[in-house]
PDB file of C-alpha atoms and ligand atoms in Angstrom:
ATOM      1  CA  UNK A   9       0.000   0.000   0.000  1.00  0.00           C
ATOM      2  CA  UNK A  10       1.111   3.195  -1.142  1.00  0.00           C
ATOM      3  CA  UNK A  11       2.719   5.447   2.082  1.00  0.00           C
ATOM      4  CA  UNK A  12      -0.456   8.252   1.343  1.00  0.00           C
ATOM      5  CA  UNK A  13      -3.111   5.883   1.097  1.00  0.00           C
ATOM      6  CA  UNK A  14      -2.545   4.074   4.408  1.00  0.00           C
ATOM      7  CA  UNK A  15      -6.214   4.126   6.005  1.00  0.00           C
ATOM      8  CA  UNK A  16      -4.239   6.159   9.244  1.00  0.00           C
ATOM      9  CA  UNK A  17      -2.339   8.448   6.927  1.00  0.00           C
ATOM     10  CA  UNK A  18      -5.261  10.487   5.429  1.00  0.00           C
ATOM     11  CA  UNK A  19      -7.921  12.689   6.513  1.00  0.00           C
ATOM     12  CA  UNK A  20     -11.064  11.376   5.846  1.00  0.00           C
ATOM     13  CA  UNK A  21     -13.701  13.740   4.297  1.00  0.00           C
ATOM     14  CA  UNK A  22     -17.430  13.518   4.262  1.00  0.00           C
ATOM     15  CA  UNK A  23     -19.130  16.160   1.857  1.00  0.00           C
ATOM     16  CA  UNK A  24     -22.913  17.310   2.433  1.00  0.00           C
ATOM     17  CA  UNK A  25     -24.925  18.303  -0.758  1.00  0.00           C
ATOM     18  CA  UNK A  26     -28.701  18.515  -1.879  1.00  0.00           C
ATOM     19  CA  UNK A  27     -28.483  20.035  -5.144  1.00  0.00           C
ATOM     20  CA  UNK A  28     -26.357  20.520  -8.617  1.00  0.00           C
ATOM     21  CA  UNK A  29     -22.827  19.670  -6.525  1.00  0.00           C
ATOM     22  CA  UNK A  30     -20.640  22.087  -8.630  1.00  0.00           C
ATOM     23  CA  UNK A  31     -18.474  22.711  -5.281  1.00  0.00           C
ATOM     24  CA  UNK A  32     -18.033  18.657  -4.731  1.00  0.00           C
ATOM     25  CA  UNK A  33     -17.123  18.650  -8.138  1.00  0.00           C
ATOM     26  CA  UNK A  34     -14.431  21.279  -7.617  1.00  0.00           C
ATOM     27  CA  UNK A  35     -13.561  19.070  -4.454  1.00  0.00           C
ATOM     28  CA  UNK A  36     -13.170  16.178  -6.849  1.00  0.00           C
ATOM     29  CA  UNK A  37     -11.269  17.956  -9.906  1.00  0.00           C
ATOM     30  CA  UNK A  38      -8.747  18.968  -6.922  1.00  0.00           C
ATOM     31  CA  UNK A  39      -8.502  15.795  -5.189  1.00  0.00           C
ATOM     32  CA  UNK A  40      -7.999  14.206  -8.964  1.00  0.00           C
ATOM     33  CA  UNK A  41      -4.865  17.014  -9.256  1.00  0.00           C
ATOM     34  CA  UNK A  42      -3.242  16.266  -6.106  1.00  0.00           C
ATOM     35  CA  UNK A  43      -4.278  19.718  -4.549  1.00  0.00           C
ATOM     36  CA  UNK A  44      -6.854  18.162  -1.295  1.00  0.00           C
ATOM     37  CA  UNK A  45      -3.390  17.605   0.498  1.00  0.00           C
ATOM     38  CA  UNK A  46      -3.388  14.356   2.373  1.00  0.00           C
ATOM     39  CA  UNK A  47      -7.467  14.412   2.350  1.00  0.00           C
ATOM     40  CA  UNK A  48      -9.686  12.090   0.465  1.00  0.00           C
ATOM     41  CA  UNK A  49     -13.294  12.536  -0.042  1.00  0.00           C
ATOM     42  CA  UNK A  50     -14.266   8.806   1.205  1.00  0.00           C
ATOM     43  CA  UNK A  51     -17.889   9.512   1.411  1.00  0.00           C
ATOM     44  CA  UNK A  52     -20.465  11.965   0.012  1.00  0.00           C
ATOM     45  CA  UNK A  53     -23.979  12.573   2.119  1.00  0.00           C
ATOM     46  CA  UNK A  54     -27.639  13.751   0.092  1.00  0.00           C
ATOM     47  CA  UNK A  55     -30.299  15.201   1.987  1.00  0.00           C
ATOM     48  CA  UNK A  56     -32.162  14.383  -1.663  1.00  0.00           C
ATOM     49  CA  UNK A  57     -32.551  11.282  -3.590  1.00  0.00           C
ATOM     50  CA  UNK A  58     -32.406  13.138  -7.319  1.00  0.00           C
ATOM     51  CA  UNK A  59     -29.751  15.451  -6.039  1.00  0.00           C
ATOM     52  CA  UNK A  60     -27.076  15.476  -8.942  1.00  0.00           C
ATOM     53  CA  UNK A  61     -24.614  15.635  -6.782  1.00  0.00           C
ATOM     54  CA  UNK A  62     -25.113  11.955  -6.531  1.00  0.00           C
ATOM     55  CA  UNK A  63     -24.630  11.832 -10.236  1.00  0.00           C
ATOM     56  CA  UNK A  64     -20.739  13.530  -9.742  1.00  0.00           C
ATOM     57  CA  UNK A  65     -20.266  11.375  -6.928  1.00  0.00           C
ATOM     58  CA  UNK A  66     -21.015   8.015  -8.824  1.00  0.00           C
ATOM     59  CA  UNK A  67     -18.775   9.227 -11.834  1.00  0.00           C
ATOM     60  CA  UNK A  68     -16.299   9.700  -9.487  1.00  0.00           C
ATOM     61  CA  UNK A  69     -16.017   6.439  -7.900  1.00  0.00           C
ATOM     62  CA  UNK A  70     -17.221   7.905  -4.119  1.00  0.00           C
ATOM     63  CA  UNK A  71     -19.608   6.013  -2.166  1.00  0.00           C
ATOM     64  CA  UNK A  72     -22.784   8.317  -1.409  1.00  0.00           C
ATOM     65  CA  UNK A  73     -25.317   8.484   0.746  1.00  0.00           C
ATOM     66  CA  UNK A  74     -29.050   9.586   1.240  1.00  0.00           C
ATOM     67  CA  UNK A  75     -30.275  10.452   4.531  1.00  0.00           C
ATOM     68  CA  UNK A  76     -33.917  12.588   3.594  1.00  0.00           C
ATOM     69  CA  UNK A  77     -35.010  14.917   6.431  1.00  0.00           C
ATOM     70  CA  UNK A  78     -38.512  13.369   5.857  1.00  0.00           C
ATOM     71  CA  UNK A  79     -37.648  10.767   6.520  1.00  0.00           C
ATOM     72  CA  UNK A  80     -37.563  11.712  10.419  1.00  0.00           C
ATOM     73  CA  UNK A  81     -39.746  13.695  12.685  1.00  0.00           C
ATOM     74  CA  UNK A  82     -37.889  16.688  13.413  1.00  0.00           C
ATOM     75  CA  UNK A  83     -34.145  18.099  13.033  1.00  0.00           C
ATOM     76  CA  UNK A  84     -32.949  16.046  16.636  1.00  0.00           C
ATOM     77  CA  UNK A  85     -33.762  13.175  15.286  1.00  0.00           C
ATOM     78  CA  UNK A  86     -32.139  13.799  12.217  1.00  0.00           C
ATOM     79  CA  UNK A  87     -29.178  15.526  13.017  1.00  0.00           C
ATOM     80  CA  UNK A  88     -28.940  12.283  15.361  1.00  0.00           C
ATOM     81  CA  UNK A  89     -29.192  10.221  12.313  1.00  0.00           C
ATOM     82  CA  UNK A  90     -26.428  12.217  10.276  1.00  0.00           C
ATOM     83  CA  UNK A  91     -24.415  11.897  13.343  1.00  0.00           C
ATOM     84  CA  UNK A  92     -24.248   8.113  13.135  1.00  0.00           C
ATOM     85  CA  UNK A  93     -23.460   8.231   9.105  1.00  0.00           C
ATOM     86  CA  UNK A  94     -20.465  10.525  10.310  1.00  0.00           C
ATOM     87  CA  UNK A  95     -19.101   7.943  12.928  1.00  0.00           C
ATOM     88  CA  UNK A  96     -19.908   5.437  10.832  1.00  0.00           C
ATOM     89  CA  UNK A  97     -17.751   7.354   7.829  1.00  0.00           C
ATOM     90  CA  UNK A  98     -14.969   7.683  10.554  1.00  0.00           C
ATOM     91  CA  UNK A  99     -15.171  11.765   9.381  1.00  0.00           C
ATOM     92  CA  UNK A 100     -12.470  13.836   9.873  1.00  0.00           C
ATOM     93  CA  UNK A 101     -13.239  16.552   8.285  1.00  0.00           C
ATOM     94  CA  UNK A 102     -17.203  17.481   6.947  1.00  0.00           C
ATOM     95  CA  UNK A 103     -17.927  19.886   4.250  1.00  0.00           C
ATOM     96  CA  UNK A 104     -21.532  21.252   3.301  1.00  0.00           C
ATOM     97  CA  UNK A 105     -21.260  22.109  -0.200  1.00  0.00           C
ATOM     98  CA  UNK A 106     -24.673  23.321  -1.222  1.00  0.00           C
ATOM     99  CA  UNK A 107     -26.570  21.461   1.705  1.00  0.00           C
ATOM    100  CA  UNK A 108     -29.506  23.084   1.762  1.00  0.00           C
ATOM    101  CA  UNK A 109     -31.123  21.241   5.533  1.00  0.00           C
ATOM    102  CA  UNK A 110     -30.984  22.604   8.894  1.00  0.00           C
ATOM    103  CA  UNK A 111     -29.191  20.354  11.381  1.00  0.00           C
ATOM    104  CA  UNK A 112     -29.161  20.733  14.975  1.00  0.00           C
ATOM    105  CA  UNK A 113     -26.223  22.230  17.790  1.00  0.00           C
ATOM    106  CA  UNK A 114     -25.437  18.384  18.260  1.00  0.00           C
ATOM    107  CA  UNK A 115     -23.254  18.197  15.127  1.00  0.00           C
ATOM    108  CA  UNK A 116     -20.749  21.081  15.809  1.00  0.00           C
ATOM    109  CA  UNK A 117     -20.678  20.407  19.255  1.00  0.00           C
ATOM    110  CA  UNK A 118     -19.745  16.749  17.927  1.00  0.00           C
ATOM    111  CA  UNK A 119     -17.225  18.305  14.789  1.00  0.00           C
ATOM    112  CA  UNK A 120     -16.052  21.323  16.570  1.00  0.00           C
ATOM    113  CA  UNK A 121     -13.089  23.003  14.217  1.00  0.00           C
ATOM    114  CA  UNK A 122     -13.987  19.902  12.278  1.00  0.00           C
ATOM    115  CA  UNK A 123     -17.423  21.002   9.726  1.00  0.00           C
ATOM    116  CA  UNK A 124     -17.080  23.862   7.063  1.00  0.00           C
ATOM    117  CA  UNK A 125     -19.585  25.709   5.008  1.00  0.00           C
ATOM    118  CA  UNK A 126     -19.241  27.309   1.740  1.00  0.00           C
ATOM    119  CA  UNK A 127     -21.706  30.760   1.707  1.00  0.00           C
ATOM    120  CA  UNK A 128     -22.064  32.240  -2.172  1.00  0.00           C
ATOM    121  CA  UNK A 129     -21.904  36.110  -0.247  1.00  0.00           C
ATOM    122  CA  UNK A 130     -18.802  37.807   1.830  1.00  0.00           C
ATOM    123  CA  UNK A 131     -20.089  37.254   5.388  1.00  0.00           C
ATOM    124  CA  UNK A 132     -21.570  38.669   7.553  1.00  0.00           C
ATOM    125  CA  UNK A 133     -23.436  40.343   4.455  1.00  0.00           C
ATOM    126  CA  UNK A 134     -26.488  38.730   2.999  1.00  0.00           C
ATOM    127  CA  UNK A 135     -26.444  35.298   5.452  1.00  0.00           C
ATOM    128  CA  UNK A 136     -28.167  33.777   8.227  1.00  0.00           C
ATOM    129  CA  UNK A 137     -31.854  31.885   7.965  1.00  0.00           C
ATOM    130  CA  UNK A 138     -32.996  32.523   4.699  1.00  0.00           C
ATOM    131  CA  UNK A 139     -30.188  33.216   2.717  1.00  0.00           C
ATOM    132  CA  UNK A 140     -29.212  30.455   0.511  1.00  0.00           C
ATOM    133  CA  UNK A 141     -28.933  29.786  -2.902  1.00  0.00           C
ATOM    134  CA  UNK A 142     -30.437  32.680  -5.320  1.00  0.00           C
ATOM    135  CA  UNK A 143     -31.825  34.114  -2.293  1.00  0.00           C
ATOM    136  CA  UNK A 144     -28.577  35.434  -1.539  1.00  0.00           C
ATOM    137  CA  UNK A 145     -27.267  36.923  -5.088  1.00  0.00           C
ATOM    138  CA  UNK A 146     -30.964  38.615  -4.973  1.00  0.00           C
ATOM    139  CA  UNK A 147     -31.048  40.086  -2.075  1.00  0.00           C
ATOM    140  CA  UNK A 148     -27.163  41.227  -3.423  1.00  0.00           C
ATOM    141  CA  UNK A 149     -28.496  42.917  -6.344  1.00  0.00           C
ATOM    142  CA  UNK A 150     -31.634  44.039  -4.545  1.00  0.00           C
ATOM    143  CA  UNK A 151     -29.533  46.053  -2.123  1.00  0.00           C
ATOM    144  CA  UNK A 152     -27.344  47.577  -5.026  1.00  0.00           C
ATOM    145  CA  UNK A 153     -23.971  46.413  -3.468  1.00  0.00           C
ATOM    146  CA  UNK A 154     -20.887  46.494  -6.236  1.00  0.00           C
ATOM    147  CA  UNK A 155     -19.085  43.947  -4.714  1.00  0.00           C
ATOM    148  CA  UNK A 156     -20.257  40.276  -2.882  1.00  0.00           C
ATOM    149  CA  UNK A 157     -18.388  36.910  -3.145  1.00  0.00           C
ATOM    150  CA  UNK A 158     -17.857  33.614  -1.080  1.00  0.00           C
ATOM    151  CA  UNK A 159     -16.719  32.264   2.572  1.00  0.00           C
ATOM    152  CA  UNK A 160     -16.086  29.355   3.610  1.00  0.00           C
ATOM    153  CA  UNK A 161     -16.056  29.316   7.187  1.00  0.00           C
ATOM    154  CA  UNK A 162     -16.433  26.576  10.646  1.00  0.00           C
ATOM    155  CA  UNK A 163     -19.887  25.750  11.455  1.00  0.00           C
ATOM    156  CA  UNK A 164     -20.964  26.702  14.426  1.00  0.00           C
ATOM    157  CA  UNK A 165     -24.182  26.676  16.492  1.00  0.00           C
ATOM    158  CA  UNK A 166     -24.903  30.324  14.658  1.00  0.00           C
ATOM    159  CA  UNK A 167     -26.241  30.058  11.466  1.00  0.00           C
ATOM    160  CA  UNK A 168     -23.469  31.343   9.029  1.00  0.00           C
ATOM    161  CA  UNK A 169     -21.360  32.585  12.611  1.00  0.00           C
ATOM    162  CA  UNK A 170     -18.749  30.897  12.456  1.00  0.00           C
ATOM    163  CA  UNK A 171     -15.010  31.608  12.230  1.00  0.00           C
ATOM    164  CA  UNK A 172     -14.002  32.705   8.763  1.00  0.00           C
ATOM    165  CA  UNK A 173     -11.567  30.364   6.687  1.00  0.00           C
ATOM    166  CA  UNK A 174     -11.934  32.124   3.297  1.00  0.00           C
ATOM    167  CA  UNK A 175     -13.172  34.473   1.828  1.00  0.00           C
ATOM    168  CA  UNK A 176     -13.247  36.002  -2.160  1.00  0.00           C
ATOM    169  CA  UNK A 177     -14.060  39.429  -3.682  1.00  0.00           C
ATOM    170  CA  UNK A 178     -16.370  39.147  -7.053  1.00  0.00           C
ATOM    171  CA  UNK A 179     -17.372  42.337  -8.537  1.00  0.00           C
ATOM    172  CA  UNK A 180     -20.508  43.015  -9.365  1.00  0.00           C
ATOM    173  CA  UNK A 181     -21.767  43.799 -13.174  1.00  0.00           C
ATOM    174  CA  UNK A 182     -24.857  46.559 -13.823  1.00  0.00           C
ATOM    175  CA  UNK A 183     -26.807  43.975 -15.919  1.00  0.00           C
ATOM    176  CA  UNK A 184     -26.442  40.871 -13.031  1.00  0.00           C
ATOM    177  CA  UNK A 185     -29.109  38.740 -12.879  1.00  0.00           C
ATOM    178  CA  UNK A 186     -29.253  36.295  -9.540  1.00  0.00           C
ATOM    179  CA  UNK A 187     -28.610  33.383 -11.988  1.00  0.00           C
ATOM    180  CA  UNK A 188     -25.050  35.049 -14.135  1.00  0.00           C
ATOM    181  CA  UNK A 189     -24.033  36.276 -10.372  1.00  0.00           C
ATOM    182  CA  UNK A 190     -24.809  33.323  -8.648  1.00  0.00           C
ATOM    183  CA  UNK A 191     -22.427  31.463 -11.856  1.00  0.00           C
ATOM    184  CA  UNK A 192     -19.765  33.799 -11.747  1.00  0.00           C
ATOM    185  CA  UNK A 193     -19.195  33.655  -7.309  1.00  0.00           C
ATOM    186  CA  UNK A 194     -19.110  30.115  -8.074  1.00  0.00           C
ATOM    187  CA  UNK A 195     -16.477  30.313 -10.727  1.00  0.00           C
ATOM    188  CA  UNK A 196     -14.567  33.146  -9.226  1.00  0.00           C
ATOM    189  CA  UNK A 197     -14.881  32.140  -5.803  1.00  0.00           C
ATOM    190  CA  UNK A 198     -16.468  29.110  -4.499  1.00  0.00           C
ATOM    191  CA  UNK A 199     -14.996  26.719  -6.412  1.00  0.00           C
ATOM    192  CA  UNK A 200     -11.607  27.861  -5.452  1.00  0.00           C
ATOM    193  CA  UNK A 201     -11.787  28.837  -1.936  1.00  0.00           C
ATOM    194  CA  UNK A 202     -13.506  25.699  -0.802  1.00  0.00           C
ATOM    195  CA  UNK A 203     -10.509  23.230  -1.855  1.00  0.00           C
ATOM    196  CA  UNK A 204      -8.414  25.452  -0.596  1.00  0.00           C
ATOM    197  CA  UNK A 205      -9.497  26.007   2.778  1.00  0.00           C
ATOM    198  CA  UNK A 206     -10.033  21.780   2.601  1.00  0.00           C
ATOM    199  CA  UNK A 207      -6.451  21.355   1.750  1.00  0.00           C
ATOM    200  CA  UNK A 208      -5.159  23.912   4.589  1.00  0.00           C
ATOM    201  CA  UNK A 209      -7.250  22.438   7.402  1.00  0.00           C
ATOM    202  CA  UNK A 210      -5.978  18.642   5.804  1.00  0.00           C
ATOM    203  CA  UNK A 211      -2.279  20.099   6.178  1.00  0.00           C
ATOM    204  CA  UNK A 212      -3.156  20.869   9.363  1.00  0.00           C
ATOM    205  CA  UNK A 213      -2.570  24.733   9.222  1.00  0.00           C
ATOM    206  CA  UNK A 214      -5.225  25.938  10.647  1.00  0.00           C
ATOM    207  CA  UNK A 215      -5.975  27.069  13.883  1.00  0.00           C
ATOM    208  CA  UNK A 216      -9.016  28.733  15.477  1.00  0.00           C
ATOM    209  CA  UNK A 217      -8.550  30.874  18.515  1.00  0.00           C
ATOM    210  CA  UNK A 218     -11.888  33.080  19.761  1.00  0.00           C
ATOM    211  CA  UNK A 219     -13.793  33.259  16.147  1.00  0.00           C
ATOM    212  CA  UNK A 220     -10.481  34.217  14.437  1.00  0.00           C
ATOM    213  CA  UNK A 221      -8.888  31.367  12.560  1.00  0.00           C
ATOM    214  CA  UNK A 222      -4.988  31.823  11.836  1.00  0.00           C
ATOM    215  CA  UNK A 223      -3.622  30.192   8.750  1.00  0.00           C
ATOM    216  CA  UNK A 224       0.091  29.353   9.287  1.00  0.00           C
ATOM    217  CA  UNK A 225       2.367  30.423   6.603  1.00  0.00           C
TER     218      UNK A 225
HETATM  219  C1  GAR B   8     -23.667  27.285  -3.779  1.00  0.00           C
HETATM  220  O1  GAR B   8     -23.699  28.572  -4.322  1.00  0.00           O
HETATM  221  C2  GAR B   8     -23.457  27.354  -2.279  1.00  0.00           C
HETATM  222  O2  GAR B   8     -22.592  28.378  -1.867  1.00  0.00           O
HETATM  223  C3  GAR B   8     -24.850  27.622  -1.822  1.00  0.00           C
HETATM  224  O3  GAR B   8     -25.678  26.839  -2.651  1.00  0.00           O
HETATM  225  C4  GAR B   8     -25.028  26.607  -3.903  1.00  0.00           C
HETATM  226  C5  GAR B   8     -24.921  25.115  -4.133  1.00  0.00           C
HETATM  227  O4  GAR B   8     -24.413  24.824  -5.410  1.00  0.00           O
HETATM  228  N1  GAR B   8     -25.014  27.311  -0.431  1.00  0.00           N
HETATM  229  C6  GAR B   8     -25.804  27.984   0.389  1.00  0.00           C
HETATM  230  O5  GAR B   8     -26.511  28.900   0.038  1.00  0.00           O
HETATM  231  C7  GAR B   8     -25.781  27.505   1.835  1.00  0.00           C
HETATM  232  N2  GAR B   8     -26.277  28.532   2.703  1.00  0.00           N
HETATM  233  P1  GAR B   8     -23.786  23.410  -5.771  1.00  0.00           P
HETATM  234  O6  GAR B   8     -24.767  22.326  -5.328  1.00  0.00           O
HETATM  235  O7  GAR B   8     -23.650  23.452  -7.276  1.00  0.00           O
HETATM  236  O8  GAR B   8     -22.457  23.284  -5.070  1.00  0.00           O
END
Protein backbone atom coordinates (compact mmCIF):
# COMPACT_ATOMS: atom_id res chain seq x y z
CA UNK A 1 0.00 0.00 0.00
CA UNK A 2 1.11 3.19 -1.14
CA UNK A 3 2.72 5.45 2.08
CA UNK A 4 -0.46 8.25 1.34
CA UNK A 5 -3.11 5.88 1.10
CA UNK A 6 -2.54 4.07 4.41
CA UNK A 7 -6.21 4.13 6.00
CA UNK A 8 -4.24 6.16 9.24
CA UNK A 9 -2.34 8.45 6.93
CA UNK A 10 -5.26 10.49 5.43
CA UNK A 11 -7.92 12.69 6.51
CA UNK A 12 -11.06 11.38 5.85
CA UNK A 13 -13.70 13.74 4.30
CA UNK A 14 -17.43 13.52 4.26
CA UNK A 15 -19.13 16.16 1.86
CA UNK A 16 -22.91 17.31 2.43
CA UNK A 17 -24.93 18.30 -0.76
CA UNK A 18 -28.70 18.51 -1.88
CA UNK A 19 -28.48 20.03 -5.14
CA UNK A 20 -26.36 20.52 -8.62
CA UNK A 21 -22.83 19.67 -6.52
CA UNK A 22 -20.64 22.09 -8.63
CA UNK A 23 -18.47 22.71 -5.28
CA UNK A 24 -18.03 18.66 -4.73
CA UNK A 25 -17.12 18.65 -8.14
CA UNK A 26 -14.43 21.28 -7.62
CA UNK A 27 -13.56 19.07 -4.45
CA UNK A 28 -13.17 16.18 -6.85
CA UNK A 29 -11.27 17.96 -9.91
CA UNK A 30 -8.75 18.97 -6.92
CA UNK A 31 -8.50 15.80 -5.19
CA UNK A 32 -8.00 14.21 -8.96
CA UNK A 33 -4.86 17.01 -9.26
CA UNK A 34 -3.24 16.27 -6.11
CA UNK A 35 -4.28 19.72 -4.55
CA UNK A 36 -6.85 18.16 -1.29
CA UNK A 37 -3.39 17.61 0.50
CA UNK A 38 -3.39 14.36 2.37
CA UNK A 39 -7.47 14.41 2.35
CA UNK A 40 -9.69 12.09 0.46
CA UNK A 41 -13.29 12.54 -0.04
CA UNK A 42 -14.27 8.81 1.20
CA UNK A 43 -17.89 9.51 1.41
CA UNK A 44 -20.46 11.96 0.01
CA UNK A 45 -23.98 12.57 2.12
CA UNK A 46 -27.64 13.75 0.09
CA UNK A 47 -30.30 15.20 1.99
CA UNK A 48 -32.16 14.38 -1.66
CA UNK A 49 -32.55 11.28 -3.59
CA UNK A 50 -32.41 13.14 -7.32
CA UNK A 51 -29.75 15.45 -6.04
CA UNK A 52 -27.08 15.48 -8.94
CA UNK A 53 -24.61 15.63 -6.78
CA UNK A 54 -25.11 11.95 -6.53
CA UNK A 55 -24.63 11.83 -10.24
CA UNK A 56 -20.74 13.53 -9.74
CA UNK A 57 -20.27 11.38 -6.93
CA UNK A 58 -21.01 8.02 -8.82
CA UNK A 59 -18.78 9.23 -11.83
CA UNK A 60 -16.30 9.70 -9.49
CA UNK A 61 -16.02 6.44 -7.90
CA UNK A 62 -17.22 7.91 -4.12
CA UNK A 63 -19.61 6.01 -2.17
CA UNK A 64 -22.78 8.32 -1.41
CA UNK A 65 -25.32 8.48 0.75
CA UNK A 66 -29.05 9.59 1.24
CA UNK A 67 -30.27 10.45 4.53
CA UNK A 68 -33.92 12.59 3.59
CA UNK A 69 -35.01 14.92 6.43
CA UNK A 70 -38.51 13.37 5.86
CA UNK A 71 -37.65 10.77 6.52
CA UNK A 72 -37.56 11.71 10.42
CA UNK A 73 -39.75 13.70 12.69
CA UNK A 74 -37.89 16.69 13.41
CA UNK A 75 -34.14 18.10 13.03
CA UNK A 76 -32.95 16.05 16.64
CA UNK A 77 -33.76 13.17 15.29
CA UNK A 78 -32.14 13.80 12.22
CA UNK A 79 -29.18 15.53 13.02
CA UNK A 80 -28.94 12.28 15.36
CA UNK A 81 -29.19 10.22 12.31
CA UNK A 82 -26.43 12.22 10.28
CA UNK A 83 -24.41 11.90 13.34
CA UNK A 84 -24.25 8.11 13.14
CA UNK A 85 -23.46 8.23 9.11
CA UNK A 86 -20.47 10.53 10.31
CA UNK A 87 -19.10 7.94 12.93
CA UNK A 88 -19.91 5.44 10.83
CA UNK A 89 -17.75 7.35 7.83
CA UNK A 90 -14.97 7.68 10.55
CA UNK A 91 -15.17 11.76 9.38
CA UNK A 92 -12.47 13.84 9.87
CA UNK A 93 -13.24 16.55 8.29
CA UNK A 94 -17.20 17.48 6.95
CA UNK A 95 -17.93 19.89 4.25
CA UNK A 96 -21.53 21.25 3.30
CA UNK A 97 -21.26 22.11 -0.20
CA UNK A 98 -24.67 23.32 -1.22
CA UNK A 99 -26.57 21.46 1.70
CA UNK A 100 -29.51 23.08 1.76
CA UNK A 101 -31.12 21.24 5.53
CA UNK A 102 -30.98 22.60 8.89
CA UNK A 103 -29.19 20.35 11.38
CA UNK A 104 -29.16 20.73 14.98
CA UNK A 105 -26.22 22.23 17.79
CA UNK A 106 -25.44 18.38 18.26
CA UNK A 107 -23.25 18.20 15.13
CA UNK A 108 -20.75 21.08 15.81
CA UNK A 109 -20.68 20.41 19.26
CA UNK A 110 -19.75 16.75 17.93
CA UNK A 111 -17.22 18.31 14.79
CA UNK A 112 -16.05 21.32 16.57
CA UNK A 113 -13.09 23.00 14.22
CA UNK A 114 -13.99 19.90 12.28
CA UNK A 115 -17.42 21.00 9.73
CA UNK A 116 -17.08 23.86 7.06
CA UNK A 117 -19.58 25.71 5.01
CA UNK A 118 -19.24 27.31 1.74
CA UNK A 119 -21.71 30.76 1.71
CA UNK A 120 -22.06 32.24 -2.17
CA UNK A 121 -21.90 36.11 -0.25
CA UNK A 122 -18.80 37.81 1.83
CA UNK A 123 -20.09 37.25 5.39
CA UNK A 124 -21.57 38.67 7.55
CA UNK A 125 -23.44 40.34 4.45
CA UNK A 126 -26.49 38.73 3.00
CA UNK A 127 -26.44 35.30 5.45
CA UNK A 128 -28.17 33.78 8.23
CA UNK A 129 -31.85 31.89 7.96
CA UNK A 130 -33.00 32.52 4.70
CA UNK A 131 -30.19 33.22 2.72
CA UNK A 132 -29.21 30.46 0.51
CA UNK A 133 -28.93 29.79 -2.90
CA UNK A 134 -30.44 32.68 -5.32
CA UNK A 135 -31.83 34.11 -2.29
CA UNK A 136 -28.58 35.43 -1.54
CA UNK A 137 -27.27 36.92 -5.09
CA UNK A 138 -30.96 38.61 -4.97
CA UNK A 139 -31.05 40.09 -2.07
CA UNK A 140 -27.16 41.23 -3.42
CA UNK A 141 -28.50 42.92 -6.34
CA UNK A 142 -31.63 44.04 -4.54
CA UNK A 143 -29.53 46.05 -2.12
CA UNK A 144 -27.34 47.58 -5.03
CA UNK A 145 -23.97 46.41 -3.47
CA UNK A 146 -20.89 46.49 -6.24
CA UNK A 147 -19.08 43.95 -4.71
CA UNK A 148 -20.26 40.28 -2.88
CA UNK A 149 -18.39 36.91 -3.14
CA UNK A 150 -17.86 33.61 -1.08
CA UNK A 151 -16.72 32.26 2.57
CA UNK A 152 -16.09 29.36 3.61
CA UNK A 153 -16.06 29.32 7.19
CA UNK A 154 -16.43 26.58 10.65
CA UNK A 155 -19.89 25.75 11.46
CA UNK A 156 -20.96 26.70 14.43
CA UNK A 157 -24.18 26.68 16.49
CA UNK A 158 -24.90 30.32 14.66
CA UNK A 159 -26.24 30.06 11.47
CA UNK A 160 -23.47 31.34 9.03
CA UNK A 161 -21.36 32.58 12.61
CA UNK A 162 -18.75 30.90 12.46
CA UNK A 163 -15.01 31.61 12.23
CA UNK A 164 -14.00 32.71 8.76
CA UNK A 165 -11.57 30.36 6.69
CA UNK A 166 -11.93 32.12 3.30
CA UNK A 167 -13.17 34.47 1.83
CA UNK A 168 -13.25 36.00 -2.16
CA UNK A 169 -14.06 39.43 -3.68
CA UNK A 170 -16.37 39.15 -7.05
CA UNK A 171 -17.37 42.34 -8.54
CA UNK A 172 -20.51 43.01 -9.37
CA UNK A 173 -21.77 43.80 -13.17
CA UNK A 174 -24.86 46.56 -13.82
CA UNK A 175 -26.81 43.97 -15.92
CA UNK A 176 -26.44 40.87 -13.03
CA UNK A 177 -29.11 38.74 -12.88
CA UNK A 178 -29.25 36.29 -9.54
CA UNK A 179 -28.61 33.38 -11.99
CA UNK A 180 -25.05 35.05 -14.13
CA UNK A 181 -24.03 36.28 -10.37
CA UNK A 182 -24.81 33.32 -8.65
CA UNK A 183 -22.43 31.46 -11.86
CA UNK A 184 -19.76 33.80 -11.75
CA UNK A 185 -19.20 33.66 -7.31
CA UNK A 186 -19.11 30.12 -8.07
CA UNK A 187 -16.48 30.31 -10.73
CA UNK A 188 -14.57 33.15 -9.23
CA UNK A 189 -14.88 32.14 -5.80
CA UNK A 190 -16.47 29.11 -4.50
CA UNK A 191 -15.00 26.72 -6.41
CA UNK A 192 -11.61 27.86 -5.45
CA UNK A 193 -11.79 28.84 -1.94
CA UNK A 194 -13.51 25.70 -0.80
CA UNK A 195 -10.51 23.23 -1.85
CA UNK A 196 -8.41 25.45 -0.60
CA UNK A 197 -9.50 26.01 2.78
CA UNK A 198 -10.03 21.78 2.60
CA UNK A 199 -6.45 21.36 1.75
CA UNK A 200 -5.16 23.91 4.59
CA UNK A 201 -7.25 22.44 7.40
CA UNK A 202 -5.98 18.64 5.80
CA UNK A 203 -2.28 20.10 6.18
CA UNK A 204 -3.16 20.87 9.36
CA UNK A 205 -2.57 24.73 9.22
CA UNK A 206 -5.23 25.94 10.65
CA UNK A 207 -5.98 27.07 13.88
CA UNK A 208 -9.02 28.73 15.48
CA UNK A 209 -8.55 30.87 18.52
CA UNK A 210 -11.89 33.08 19.76
CA UNK A 211 -13.79 33.26 16.15
CA UNK A 212 -10.48 34.22 14.44
CA UNK A 213 -8.89 31.37 12.56
CA UNK A 214 -4.99 31.82 11.84
CA UNK A 215 -3.62 30.19 8.75
CA UNK A 216 0.09 29.35 9.29
CA UNK A 217 2.37 30.42 6.60
C1 LIG B 1 -23.67 27.29 -3.78
O1 LIG B 1 -23.70 28.57 -4.32
C2 LIG B 1 -23.46 27.35 -2.28
O2 LIG B 1 -22.59 28.38 -1.87
C3 LIG B 1 -24.85 27.62 -1.82
O3 LIG B 1 -25.68 26.84 -2.65
C4 LIG B 1 -25.03 26.61 -3.90
C5 LIG B 1 -24.92 25.12 -4.13
O4 LIG B 1 -24.41 24.82 -5.41
N1 LIG B 1 -25.01 27.31 -0.43
C6 LIG B 1 -25.80 27.98 0.39
O5 LIG B 1 -26.51 28.90 0.04
C7 LIG B 1 -25.78 27.51 1.83
N2 LIG B 1 -26.28 28.53 2.70
P1 LIG B 1 -23.79 23.41 -5.77
O6 LIG B 1 -24.77 22.33 -5.33
O7 LIG B 1 -23.65 23.45 -7.28
O8 LIG B 1 -22.46 23.28 -5.07
Amino acid sequence: MAEDMHPHKYKKIVVLVSGGGTNLQALIDAQNRGELGNGRITCVISSKPDAYALVRAKNAGIPSRVIQRKAFPDTAAYSAAMLEAFYEEYADLIVQAGFMTILDETICRAYPNKMMNVHPALIPSFCGKGYYGLHVHEAALEKGVKVTGATVHFVTEVCDGGPIILQKAVDIRQDDTPETLQRRVMEEAEWKILPQAVKLFCEGKLTVRGNKVYIKE
